[in-house]
XYZ file of C-alpha atoms in Angstrom:
753
model
C 76.574 -12.886 9.198
C 75.050 -9.322 8.576
C 78.306 -7.179 7.686
C 79.321 -4.341 9.905
C 77.443 -0.988 8.963
C 79.300 0.779 6.468
C 81.638 4.052 7.694
C 80.355 6.819 5.006
C 81.873 10.332 4.563
C 78.966 11.784 6.489
C 79.813 12.299 10.163
C 77.984 11.208 12.974
C 74.804 13.066 14.136
C 74.629 14.543 17.897
C 73.906 11.858 20.031
C 71.253 13.386 21.611
C 67.695 14.908 20.562
C 64.901 16.576 22.038
C 62.602 14.465 23.854
C 59.220 12.724 21.804
C 56.276 13.548 23.832
C 54.477 10.604 25.292
C 51.247 9.227 24.321
C 49.513 6.086 23.719
C 50.614 6.053 20.222
C 54.503 5.988 21.390
C 57.106 3.516 21.753
C 57.370 4.850 25.006
C 53.792 3.635 25.634
C 54.023 0.416 24.125
C 57.407 -0.620 26.035
C 56.933 0.653 29.162
C 56.193 -1.475 32.331
C 52.666 -1.034 33.678
C 52.629 1.865 35.980
C 54.845 3.912 32.723
C 51.466 3.179 30.554
C 49.347 4.267 33.550
C 51.264 7.500 33.467
C 51.150 7.862 29.953
C 47.287 7.516 29.857
C 47.195 9.727 33.079
C 48.451 12.784 31.361
C 47.012 12.662 28.357
C 43.477 12.543 29.901
C 40.723 15.368 29.658
C 39.406 14.610 33.256
C 36.244 16.751 34.173
C 34.471 17.107 37.850
C 30.816 17.696 37.661
C 28.163 17.468 40.342
C 26.659 14.180 41.809
C 23.275 15.764 40.350
C 24.676 15.532 36.588
C 26.257 12.385 36.837
C 22.713 10.742 37.873
C 21.132 12.360 34.832
C 24.124 10.668 32.664
C 23.807 7.294 34.479
C 19.886 6.776 34.245
C 18.300 4.250 36.601
C 15.593 2.091 34.914
C 11.829 3.129 35.555
C 10.613 0.367 37.757
C 14.065 0.650 39.865
C 13.737 4.513 39.990
C 10.211 4.009 41.552
C 11.634 1.692 43.509
C 14.518 4.228 45.141
C 11.672 7.017 44.867
C 9.760 5.707 47.647
C 13.102 4.539 50.083
C 12.781 7.598 52.776
C 16.013 8.322 54.128
C 14.325 6.416 57.461
C 13.514 3.806 55.558
C 14.618 0.113 57.560
C 16.902 -0.341 54.354
C 19.084 2.291 55.515
C 19.379 1.204 59.133
C 20.335 -2.692 58.677
C 23.578 -4.581 59.459
C 25.078 -4.162 56.665
C 25.158 -0.563 56.792
C 26.702 -0.795 60.136
C 29.725 -3.479 58.873
C 30.687 -1.086 55.888
C 33.883 0.527 56.583
C 34.073 3.159 59.426
C 36.999 5.794 59.803
C 38.605 5.438 63.105
C 40.614 8.560 64.235
C 44.191 7.766 66.082
C 46.615 10.622 66.694
C 44.642 12.839 64.729
C 44.217 11.019 61.691
C 41.519 9.194 60.629
C 42.008 5.940 58.840
C 40.134 2.691 58.082
C 41.563 0.086 60.137
C 42.043 -3.395 58.353
C 43.478 -4.983 54.928
C 42.084 -3.527 52.026
C 41.143 -7.137 50.850
C 38.869 -7.456 53.748
C 37.692 -3.970 54.647
C 36.022 -3.290 50.935
C 34.549 -7.245 51.405
C 31.607 -5.590 53.307
C 30.031 -4.010 49.620
C 29.172 -7.597 49.113
C 26.680 -7.989 51.546
C 25.103 -4.503 51.321
C 24.844 -4.927 47.237
C 23.062 -8.568 47.970
C 20.591 -6.136 50.513
C 20.139 -3.974 47.195
C 19.412 -6.366 45.112
C 16.557 -8.173 46.758
C 15.151 -4.797 47.771
C 14.648 -3.838 44.639
C 13.798 -7.450 43.477
C 10.713 -7.137 45.174
C 9.538 -3.949 43.248
C 7.350 -4.726 40.501
C 8.904 -5.365 36.938
C 12.018 -6.196 38.310
C 15.094 -8.079 36.592
C 17.462 -10.403 37.250
C 20.541 -8.464 38.782
C 24.491 -9.065 37.755
C 26.074 -10.106 40.944
C 29.321 -7.953 42.003
C 32.439 -9.301 42.107
C 35.031 -8.280 44.740
C 39.067 -8.245 45.231
C 40.117 -10.509 42.775
C 43.860 -12.198 42.503
C 43.817 -12.763 39.298
C 43.445 -10.713 36.098
C 41.562 -10.282 33.252
C 42.029 -12.027 30.180
C 42.748 -9.509 27.123
C 41.924 -10.584 23.740
C 43.799 -7.575 21.852
C 47.171 -7.387 23.947
C 49.167 -8.552 27.085
C 47.580 -7.629 30.477
C 49.129 -7.450 33.708
C 46.097 -5.364 35.739
C 43.365 -6.122 37.498
C 40.809 -4.035 38.989
C 39.458 -4.225 42.735
C 35.740 -4.720 41.925
C 33.425 -5.117 38.679
C 29.877 -6.151 37.462
C 30.121 -8.658 35.010
C 27.781 -8.576 32.078
C 25.240 -10.972 33.981
C 24.593 -13.532 36.455
C 25.422 -16.442 33.723
C 28.936 -15.800 34.659
C 29.555 -17.351 37.867
C 33.042 -16.321 38.085
C 35.191 -17.422 40.543
C 37.990 -14.577 40.865
C 40.558 -16.640 42.740
C 40.514 -19.454 40.399
C 39.383 -18.932 36.823
C 40.449 -16.541 34.178
C 38.316 -13.778 33.340
C 38.165 -11.781 30.211
C 37.650 -7.784 30.233
C 34.936 -8.123 27.862
C 32.823 -9.454 30.243
C 32.953 -6.830 32.822
C 30.070 -3.865 32.218
C 31.761 -1.702 35.250
C 34.819 -1.129 37.205
C 35.783 -0.151 40.887
C 38.987 0.792 42.482
C 39.149 0.900 46.230
C 41.363 2.630 48.574
C 42.011 2.698 51.893
C 43.228 6.332 52.503
C 42.116 8.654 50.801
C 45.924 10.936 50.245
C 44.099 13.882 48.636
C 46.662 14.564 46.422
C 45.473 15.181 43.081
C 43.777 18.590 43.517
C 43.245 18.303 47.166
C 40.147 15.609 46.193
C 41.183 12.164 45.424
C 44.464 10.125 45.529
C 46.179 9.741 42.130
C 47.303 6.531 42.193
C 43.575 5.017 42.773
C 42.771 7.983 39.832
C 45.583 6.279 37.333
C 44.030 2.728 37.852
C 40.583 3.793 37.197
C 41.663 5.651 34.315
C 43.675 2.277 33.299
C 40.463 0.420 33.461
C 37.799 2.566 31.746
C 41.138 2.722 28.667
C 40.814 -1.241 28.726
C 37.159 -1.659 28.580
C 36.807 0.857 25.538
C 39.681 -0.550 23.689
C 38.889 -4.393 24.583
C 35.183 -4.065 23.610
C 34.349 -2.977 20.310
C 30.639 -2.738 20.861
C 31.381 0.004 23.871
C 30.630 3.678 23.591
C 31.620 4.577 26.702
C 32.807 3.134 30.447
C 31.687 3.682 33.752
C 32.934 2.800 36.744
C 33.364 3.739 40.437
C 36.147 4.826 43.056
C 36.147 4.884 46.807
C 39.042 5.812 49.004
C 38.131 5.722 52.647
C 34.585 6.224 52.561
C 34.396 8.598 49.912
C 33.035 7.280 46.546
C 32.906 8.699 42.994
C 31.140 8.063 39.893
C 33.371 7.919 36.715
C 31.845 7.805 32.746
C 34.916 7.556 30.056
C 33.767 8.694 26.594
C 35.783 9.806 23.483
C 35.872 13.352 23.979
C 36.377 13.605 28.241
C 36.152 11.097 31.386
C 33.592 12.686 33.915
C 34.249 11.995 37.524
C 31.567 13.591 40.204
C 32.339 15.133 43.177
C 31.935 12.577 45.598
C 29.694 11.165 48.563
C 30.055 9.782 51.818
C 29.157 6.474 51.959
C 28.089 6.354 55.536
C 25.802 9.392 55.665
C 24.751 9.739 51.944
C 23.191 6.037 51.934
C 20.243 6.880 49.968
C 22.688 7.655 46.889
C 24.994 4.957 47.258
C 22.093 2.525 47.452
C 20.856 3.930 43.858
C 24.767 3.414 42.805
C 24.602 -0.171 43.478
C 20.930 -0.610 42.299
C 22.667 0.886 38.575
C 25.380 -1.002 38.414
C 23.280 -4.232 38.976
C 19.719 -3.194 37.158
C 20.882 -0.665 34.358
C 20.393 -1.874 30.843
C 23.119 -2.703 28.591
C 22.683 0.553 26.721
C 22.925 2.608 29.587
C 26.157 0.969 30.545
C 27.791 2.085 27.753
C 26.987 -0.855 25.191
C 25.829 0.157 21.314
C 22.663 -1.955 21.016
C 22.847 -1.232 17.079
C 25.525 -3.730 16.976
C 23.767 -7.164 17.091
C 26.220 -10.005 18.502
C 24.754 -13.790 17.983
C 26.189 -15.790 20.835
C 29.419 -17.415 20.232
C 29.719 -16.217 16.614
C 32.900 -14.580 15.228
C 31.276 -11.861 13.763
C 28.350 -9.200 14.426
C 25.664 -7.616 12.058
C 25.089 -4.089 11.707
C 22.979 -2.002 9.706
C 24.308 0.532 7.464
C 22.549 3.015 4.752
C 19.787 0.840 4.852
C 21.572 -2.093 4.259
C 22.736 -5.356 6.406
C 26.492 -6.601 7.007
C 27.606 -9.268 8.784
C 31.286 -7.903 9.997
C 33.839 -10.003 11.405
C 34.912 -9.199 15.424
C 38.474 -8.757 15.123
C 39.068 -5.308 13.435
C 41.862 -5.376 10.622
C 43.221 -1.826 12.250
C 42.314 -0.104 15.812
C 45.432 1.793 16.768
C 43.645 4.733 16.837
C 40.893 2.924 19.464
C 44.102 2.463 22.172
C 43.593 6.323 23.464
C 41.006 7.038 25.659
C 40.187 10.175 23.769
C 40.179 10.877 19.750
C 38.190 9.408 16.759
C 38.832 5.906 17.894
C 38.742 4.225 14.944
C 38.622 0.923 13.974
C 38.206 -0.388 10.699
C 36.784 -4.130 10.089
C 36.763 -6.873 7.261
C 32.773 -7.277 6.523
C 30.313 -8.566 3.715
C 27.237 -7.047 2.721
C 24.201 -10.036 3.298
C 21.353 -8.169 2.934
C 20.489 -5.121 0.649
C 17.391 -4.671 2.537
C 18.100 -4.100 6.497
C 14.298 -4.334 7.026
C 14.046 -7.947 5.650
C 14.223 -10.795 8.044
C 17.998 -12.148 8.987
C 16.671 -15.675 7.428
C 16.797 -13.880 3.546
C 20.633 -12.819 4.391
C 23.079 -14.371 2.091
C 24.173 -17.381 4.006
C 27.460 -18.200 1.869
C 29.777 -15.375 2.019
C 31.591 -16.256 -1.006
C 28.527 -14.927 -2.969
C 28.388 -11.781 -0.747
C 30.219 -8.361 -1.364
C 33.438 -8.396 0.438
C 33.469 -4.411 2.054
C 35.436 -3.034 4.860
C 33.608 -0.784 7.550
C 35.067 2.061 9.208
C 33.938 3.310 12.710
C 34.787 6.522 14.067
C 33.878 9.294 16.575
C 34.141 12.058 14.259
C 34.741 15.721 15.140
C 30.631 17.076 15.214
C 31.641 20.404 13.207
C 33.273 18.462 10.589
C 31.230 17.322 7.560
C 30.635 13.439 7.097
C 33.467 11.932 5.112
C 31.388 10.555 2.340
C 30.154 13.805 1.633
C 33.380 15.370 1.453
C 34.323 12.240 -0.236
C 31.747 12.617 -3.354
C 32.456 16.498 -3.858
C 36.516 15.515 -4.302
C 35.373 12.363 -6.655
C 32.618 14.465 -8.367
C 35.173 17.253 -9.344
C 38.168 14.374 -10.209
C 35.507 12.568 -12.753
C 34.581 16.103 -14.479
C 38.320 16.540 -15.547
C 38.731 13.056 -16.135
C 35.521 12.990 -18.426
C 36.211 16.239 -20.016
C 40.635 16.448 -19.907
C 41.785 12.995 -19.375
C 45.217 14.208 -20.822
C 45.585 16.407 -17.561
C 45.751 13.499 -15.381
C 47.968 11.719 -17.361
C 46.815 8.037 -16.019
C 48.821 4.677 -17.121
C 46.373 2.783 -19.829
C 43.075 1.422 -18.436
C 43.509 2.797 -14.899
C 40.592 5.153 -13.833
C 40.909 7.799 -11.079
C 39.128 6.625 -8.616
C 41.348 3.142 -8.838
C 43.895 5.423 -6.957
C 41.229 6.031 -4.087
C 39.575 4.120 -1.303
C 36.004 4.256 -2.546
C 33.253 5.037 -0.519
C 29.700 3.484 -0.930
C 28.087 3.843 2.251
C 27.708 5.888 5.567
C 25.655 6.436 8.153
C 25.601 8.274 11.625
C 24.672 6.033 14.386
C 21.546 6.736 16.284
C 20.784 4.989 19.559
C 17.237 5.062 20.791
C 15.912 7.357 17.797
C 18.723 10.168 18.743
C 21.956 10.862 17.117
C 24.570 9.107 19.118
C 27.559 11.502 20.125
C 29.635 12.325 23.509
C 27.097 15.311 23.845
C 24.306 13.005 24.276
C 25.997 10.786 26.988
C 26.564 13.503 28.794
C 23.229 14.615 28.726
C 23.774 17.786 27.091
C 27.288 20.530 25.886
C 26.098 22.746 29.215
C 27.226 22.055 32.501
C 26.107 23.535 35.789
C 27.972 25.568 38.367
C 30.742 23.287 40.455
C 32.133 21.654 36.545
C 35.857 22.499 36.346
C 38.722 20.662 34.807
C 41.399 18.803 36.774
C 44.148 19.015 34.715
C 46.248 15.868 34.875
C 49.557 17.559 33.251
C 50.744 21.275 32.119
C 48.945 21.948 28.465
C 45.738 19.412 29.152
C 42.167 20.665 28.783
C 42.548 22.833 26.302
C 39.818 21.365 24.140
C 42.557 20.653 21.646
C 41.788 18.012 19.136
C 44.108 15.041 18.952
C 44.866 14.913 15.596
C 44.661 18.564 14.412
C 46.373 20.386 17.238
C 43.484 23.039 17.063
C 42.518 24.832 20.303
C 38.394 24.644 20.517
C 36.651 28.033 21.283
C 35.424 28.474 24.952
C 31.900 28.848 25.937
C 30.173 30.475 28.784
C 28.653 27.938 31.415
C 24.711 28.286 31.834
C 25.087 30.138 34.758
C 28.133 32.422 33.739
C 30.708 30.749 35.440
C 30.214 32.511 38.977
C 32.002 30.911 41.571
C 34.086 28.034 39.330
C 36.915 27.061 39.931
C 39.952 25.665 37.685
C 41.644 22.796 38.947
C 45.169 23.374 37.620
C 48.915 21.620 37.540
C 51.136 24.451 39.390
C 53.746 24.943 36.701
C 57.518 25.178 38.977
C 56.852 22.342 41.754
C 54.509 19.739 39.276
C 52.513 20.287 42.461
C 48.506 19.999 42.074
C 46.692 22.929 43.642
C 43.320 24.524 42.792
C 43.436 28.006 41.084
C 42.036 30.990 43.024
C 38.335 31.135 42.372
C 37.493 33.689 39.598
C 34.780 34.114 36.853
C 35.952 32.279 33.629
C 34.273 30.383 31.058
C 34.876 26.467 30.657
C 37.162 25.012 28.068
C 34.111 23.210 25.475
C 34.706 19.514 25.212
C 35.638 18.729 21.888
C 32.357 16.606 21.494
C 32.228 13.750 18.519
C 29.146 12.051 16.706
C 29.766 8.188 16.243
C 29.821 7.480 12.494
C 30.158 4.606 10.214
C 31.631 4.403 6.651
C 31.409 1.213 3.834
C 34.772 1.240 1.791
C 34.828 -1.172 -1.211
C 38.095 -1.848 -1.037
C 40.076 -4.070 0.883
C 43.717 -4.161 2.170
C 46.265 -3.507 4.852
C 47.417 -0.328 5.956
C 50.747 0.699 4.669
C 52.521 0.163 8.155
C 51.282 -3.073 8.061
C 53.576 -3.911 4.497
C 57.132 -5.240 5.579
C 57.998 -5.350 1.875
C 59.647 -2.367 0.579
C 59.096 -2.802 -2.585
C 55.279 -3.322 -2.227
C 55.309 -0.540 0.427
C 57.455 2.244 -2.021
C 55.407 1.164 -5.195
C 52.402 1.674 -2.948
C 53.391 5.137 -1.810
C 54.442 5.809 -5.718
C 50.639 5.096 -6.886
C 49.419 7.473 -3.284
C 51.682 10.390 -5.029
C 49.447 9.787 -8.644
C 46.314 10.287 -6.003
C 47.491 13.547 -4.930
C 48.491 14.940 -8.313
C 44.955 14.149 -9.259
C 43.437 15.705 -6.555
C 45.990 18.786 -6.886
C 44.923 18.848 -10.757
C 41.118 18.835 -9.142
C 41.733 21.772 -7.130
C 42.192 19.947 -3.578
C 44.518 19.220 -0.887
C 44.603 16.163 0.896
C 45.809 17.901 4.452
C 45.784 14.180 6.504
C 48.484 12.019 4.698
C 49.997 9.363 6.944
C 50.933 5.238 6.520
C 47.641 4.418 8.336
C 45.323 6.665 5.521
C 47.099 4.652 3.199
C 45.608 1.309 1.797
C 47.813 -1.385 0.180
C 45.347 -3.274 -1.691
C 45.199 -7.135 -1.586
C 44.241 -7.725 -5.012
C 46.787 -6.062 -6.958
C 49.039 -4.453 -4.085
C 48.005 -0.960 -5.550
C 48.194 2.076 -2.896
C 45.086 3.668 -2.335
C 44.689 7.224 -0.633
C 41.683 6.928 1.670
C 40.348 9.817 4.991
C 39.433 12.150 2.527
C 37.832 13.914 5.802
C 40.144 17.152 6.049
C 40.379 17.560 2.071
C 39.764 20.909 0.778
C 39.487 23.122 -2.270
C 42.946 25.122 -2.116
C 41.182 28.284 -3.309
C 38.764 27.985 -0.573
C 38.424 30.623 2.479
C 36.289 28.526 4.007
C 36.483 27.894 7.985
C 39.471 25.923 8.958
C 41.578 25.938 5.574
C 44.327 28.019 7.278
C 44.243 25.589 10.364
C 46.850 22.775 11.109
C 45.851 19.472 9.894
C 47.569 16.276 9.873
C 49.260 13.329 11.779
C 51.666 15.384 13.543
C 54.059 12.979 13.154
C 54.085 13.499 8.873
C 52.633 16.714 9.031
C 54.675 19.340 6.906
C 57.256 21.710 9.074
C 55.808 24.769 7.731
C 52.232 23.813 8.818
C 53.407 22.834 12.207
C 55.376 25.836 12.933
C 52.174 27.630 11.319
C 54.223 30.247 8.761
C 56.095 30.377 5.794
C 59.731 29.086 5.932
C 61.118 28.787 2.540
C 60.499 32.455 1.280
C 64.309 33.725 -0.022
C 63.423 37.483 0.861
C 62.959 36.391 4.613
C 65.567 33.487 5.047
C 65.594 34.393 9.169
C 62.429 34.163 10.540
C 60.362 32.849 8.140
C 57.533 35.108 6.103
C 54.526 35.556 8.288
C 52.844 38.447 6.389
C 50.483 36.204 4.473
C 48.469 33.177 6.503
C 49.589 29.916 5.826
C 47.805 27.827 3.150
C 48.261 23.991 2.616
C 49.389 23.520 -0.287
C 49.867 20.339 -2.714
C 53.567 20.638 -1.472
C 52.644 20.009 2.083
C 50.754 16.854 0.681
C 54.440 16.095 -0.314
C 56.123 16.532 2.199
C 53.945 14.238 3.812
C 55.188 11.645 1.846
C 58.579 12.711 2.294
C 57.959 11.364 5.872
C 56.600 8.344 5.604
C 59.098 7.328 2.935
C 61.612 7.846 5.968
C 59.249 6.535 8.339
C 58.719 2.880 5.947
C 62.345 2.801 5.708
C 62.937 2.265 9.311
C 60.033 0.635 9.721
C 61.289 -2.716 8.083
C 65.302 -4.563 8.428
C 66.285 -5.701 5.088
C 68.645 -8.985 4.879
C 69.365 -8.525 8.551
C 70.393 -11.736 10.407
C 71.222 -9.931 13.891
C 67.672 -8.468 13.591
C 66.910 -8.300 17.182
C 69.901 -5.803 18.093
C 69.748 -3.713 14.891
C 65.883 -3.691 15.722
C 66.274 -1.814 18.791
C 68.632 0.425 17.586
C 66.435 1.069 14.125
C 63.302 1.670 16.081
C 65.130 4.249 18.267
C 66.519 6.342 15.659
C 62.906 6.265 14.062
C 61.686 7.845 17.376
C 64.091 9.970 17.739
C 63.080 11.541 14.017
C 60.005 11.727 14.402
C 60.203 14.601 16.914
C 58.704 17.518 15.860
C 61.009 19.999 16.657
C 64.006 18.078 15.862
C 62.091 16.991 12.278
C 62.170 21.026 11.688
C 65.593 21.013 12.025
C 66.144 17.967 9.892
C 64.469 19.133 7.058
C 65.489 22.828 7.007
C 68.996 20.852 6.773
C 69.463 18.124 4.541
C 73.009 17.162 5.367
C 71.783 16.505 8.941
C 69.195 14.250 8.326
C 71.329 12.285 5.729
C 73.953 12.348 8.911
C 71.039 11.109 11.304
C 69.941 8.245 8.453
C 73.453 6.649 7.703
C 73.872 5.578 11.380
C 70.859 3.149 10.565
C 71.191 1.742 7.147
C 73.345 0.191 5.002
C 73.227 -1.767 1.619
C 70.079 -1.218 0.022
C 68.456 0.848 2.431
C 71.400 3.123 1.867
C 70.937 3.004 -1.719
C 67.063 3.960 -1.008
C 68.080 6.759 1.672
C 69.913 8.878 -1.022
C 66.583 9.016 -3.139
C 64.616 9.838 -0.334
C 67.519 12.760 0.532
C 67.003 14.019 -3.628
C 63.601 13.696 -2.775
C 63.691 16.498 0.213
C 66.051 18.704 -1.842
C 63.431 18.809 -5.143
C 60.755 19.893 -2.610
C 62.645 22.669 -1.028
C 63.446 23.936 -4.118
C 59.704 23.919 -5.024
C 58.894 25.454 -1.818
C 61.779 28.711 -2.424
C 60.314 28.785 -5.768
C 56.853 29.009 -4.857
C 57.024 31.325 -1.292
C 59.019 33.675 -3.087
C 55.923 34.711 -5.684
C 53.747 35.447 -2.719
C 51.659 38.706 -2.972
C 49.253 40.656 -1.795
C 46.977 39.476 -4.562
C 47.775 35.903 -4.800
C 49.056 34.779 -1.109
C 49.440 31.420 -2.957
C 46.022 30.809 -3.806
C 46.349 30.348 -7.425
C 49.369 28.273 -8.058
C 48.692 25.081 -6.256
C 49.424 23.188 -9.420
C 53.232 25.088 -9.102
C 54.028 21.319 -7.452
C 52.961 19.070 -10.316
C 56.698 18.508 -11.689
C 57.460 17.589 -7.904
C 54.351 14.819 -7.730
C 56.411 13.506 -11.374
C 59.758 13.228 -9.599
C 58.535 12.096 -6.270
C 56.860 9.236 -8.048
C 59.951 8.431 -10.489
C 62.124 8.126 -7.248
C 59.727 5.892 -4.972
C 59.756 3.388 -8.195
C 63.411 3.347 -8.040
C 63.416 2.567 -4.412
C 60.934 -0.069 -4.504
C 62.897 -1.888 -7.621
C 66.189 -1.512 -5.395
C 64.423 -3.864 -2.882
C 63.206 -6.614 -5.344
C 63.367 -9.549 -4.020
C 64.816 -8.713 -1.043
C 63.737 -10.454 2.831
C 62.216 -7.728 4.701
C 60.322 -8.128 8.453
C 59.071 -5.292 10.229
C 61.045 -3.845 13.456
C 58.200 -4.055 15.500
C 57.593 -7.493 14.656
C 60.884 -8.815 15.360
C 60.717 -7.095 18.895
C 57.259 -8.509 19.226
C 58.993 -12.076 18.887
C 62.263 -11.645 20.333
C 60.778 -10.103 23.440
C 60.848 -13.146 25.326
C 64.602 -13.519 24.666
C 65.383 -9.554 25.604
C 65.081 -8.801 29.161
C 62.369 -6.082 29.821
C 64.752 -3.745 31.428
C 66.970 -3.948 28.465
C 64.454 -3.606 26.276
C 62.809 -0.300 27.894
C 66.401 1.426 28.356
C 67.441 1.314 24.927
C 63.585 2.423 23.274
C 63.369 5.237 26.059
C 66.491 6.406 26.860
């Protein structure tokens, strides 16, 4: 039996903490039931209403289909048949118009119409095989990555070879190339245009398609509420929804829509033609920087890909099978044991940021210059090289689709939108163009037509009712566009948060402190430290620092140096607040006289928070695992609230009280080391900020923190020694394994309360 938690001299922390924002990265999303997850996804969506004509430009028909549709006049016999008469019609009763009948039966009428459209287009020269339409399934699609209990109301599978009997077989999300959601009624409770529930469902479908299918660049779908249809396109920057059309009165537009879903090529439907997928294989082939790689389909890490918007980072295990991508596949290395093994990272990076490899090369050039001329400054262990502490990048490439750089601006057919485009705010504070990682607000851009007559659709603050704002000239917030980008990394390993053994984790974190020290000596700050950016090398369990895309020279005055960067849960509290907080001459409100400049201390503070996270991430020698795991994860989520973290960091005793509720034995000993790290960093902050002046403003004294690097490294190695030989298991793994034994309601209440 595990002994009871030790009573310490520290009193209990307050029982309540500020609520943590709900995102797809939080435990609320992971443990909520389906409706709760849909709510989180809906509230984090950037939703842009665009004219039907713009949507048709984004979703182009194949040339032969476009020619077929073009020659059909509105009075053509194809638009007057029984298939149209049988479509759902509105019936007026008690001054209310509704569709009569059960949804399962009402919307089956679209199946014969689809067959008519396929037959009409199929007789046109150059026609190809059509995809079938599947409507109103009773079974849920199988998920390859996660548990799934939802299903779309309809879809198009990738081709006609998939003879899916929806009521009998278990189909998979990966095979669906579109998603439909239907409703008999249009409640119009979302800005007076459409139903909130149906909107949540289609957003959920599109998110499934983007996450499940690794070669999806964007996802497409359609909603029909009563007789109003809308097209949807989900990208990594925003979701676009068309203004809608009536399925009875705009028959040619509906014809075009079904023809698109039936005949559009895979690239037009959002798939990536640069990823070659051999049939039945567990790998795909991709060319990067003139070389061909064989890539295992299942990612090493894909946590960021779960969110609809953002970098969608996925990391894969891969092998270099041909150093000349122009050579025939038959010349590829067949025996992977002889091939160079690498990791490939795929992201949608901010289009205004430099490619990561360019930044990496700049940082490593500066480090190697010091290593060559003044190696004593780095003080490396015998036999070590500076590059041993970093994940090394050996190749990169911006993805090109049909000869054009692949990015969300291209997917959306341009950056500017015509008159009639408007944001639909799904929650307060959304649709600002805010970057999902750095919290920086993008500038606004004036619409190409000057913005006259457009409306911004927003959320009314007091009542929560969704209403249109009064019409007025304004600027449409700029979409935070992203570019499809791949890098090749020479080191394979697990991200730090996947590591259960705390002796390994803290030793790896000590290595990363050394990497940060090396960067500091070379004049750089990392500015985005998180467990996901620390790789534990599988060969020697060395910690390696990765993701240098936000790294900057400390003394530079370039754009973006003063803005907040980092992963919010691990960002230094000064960076979160935007001003210096430890100037002894400004003890009350902090020092706002000098612009905050990211310094080496802020990187060290991120490491401090990562150390706390890792303590909460694993259970040590605990037999009552499930019971204590829930409590420990709840404590972790409370601490990693941005406002509460600020209070905890300013008050070391408060942090000690909070952590003492959850730790005993080895973890309690390690906790004391963490608190000593905090104390040393606060002293260094105070000394650094006391010396701020109009001439210096902190630019010249980044190396002030070098002694703190050494102290952090020593403490982390001592923490590693504490856990040597201890049995450790990740909290999330414990809860996942025990989920079937726990009542779902208990788990939800314990974690979300």
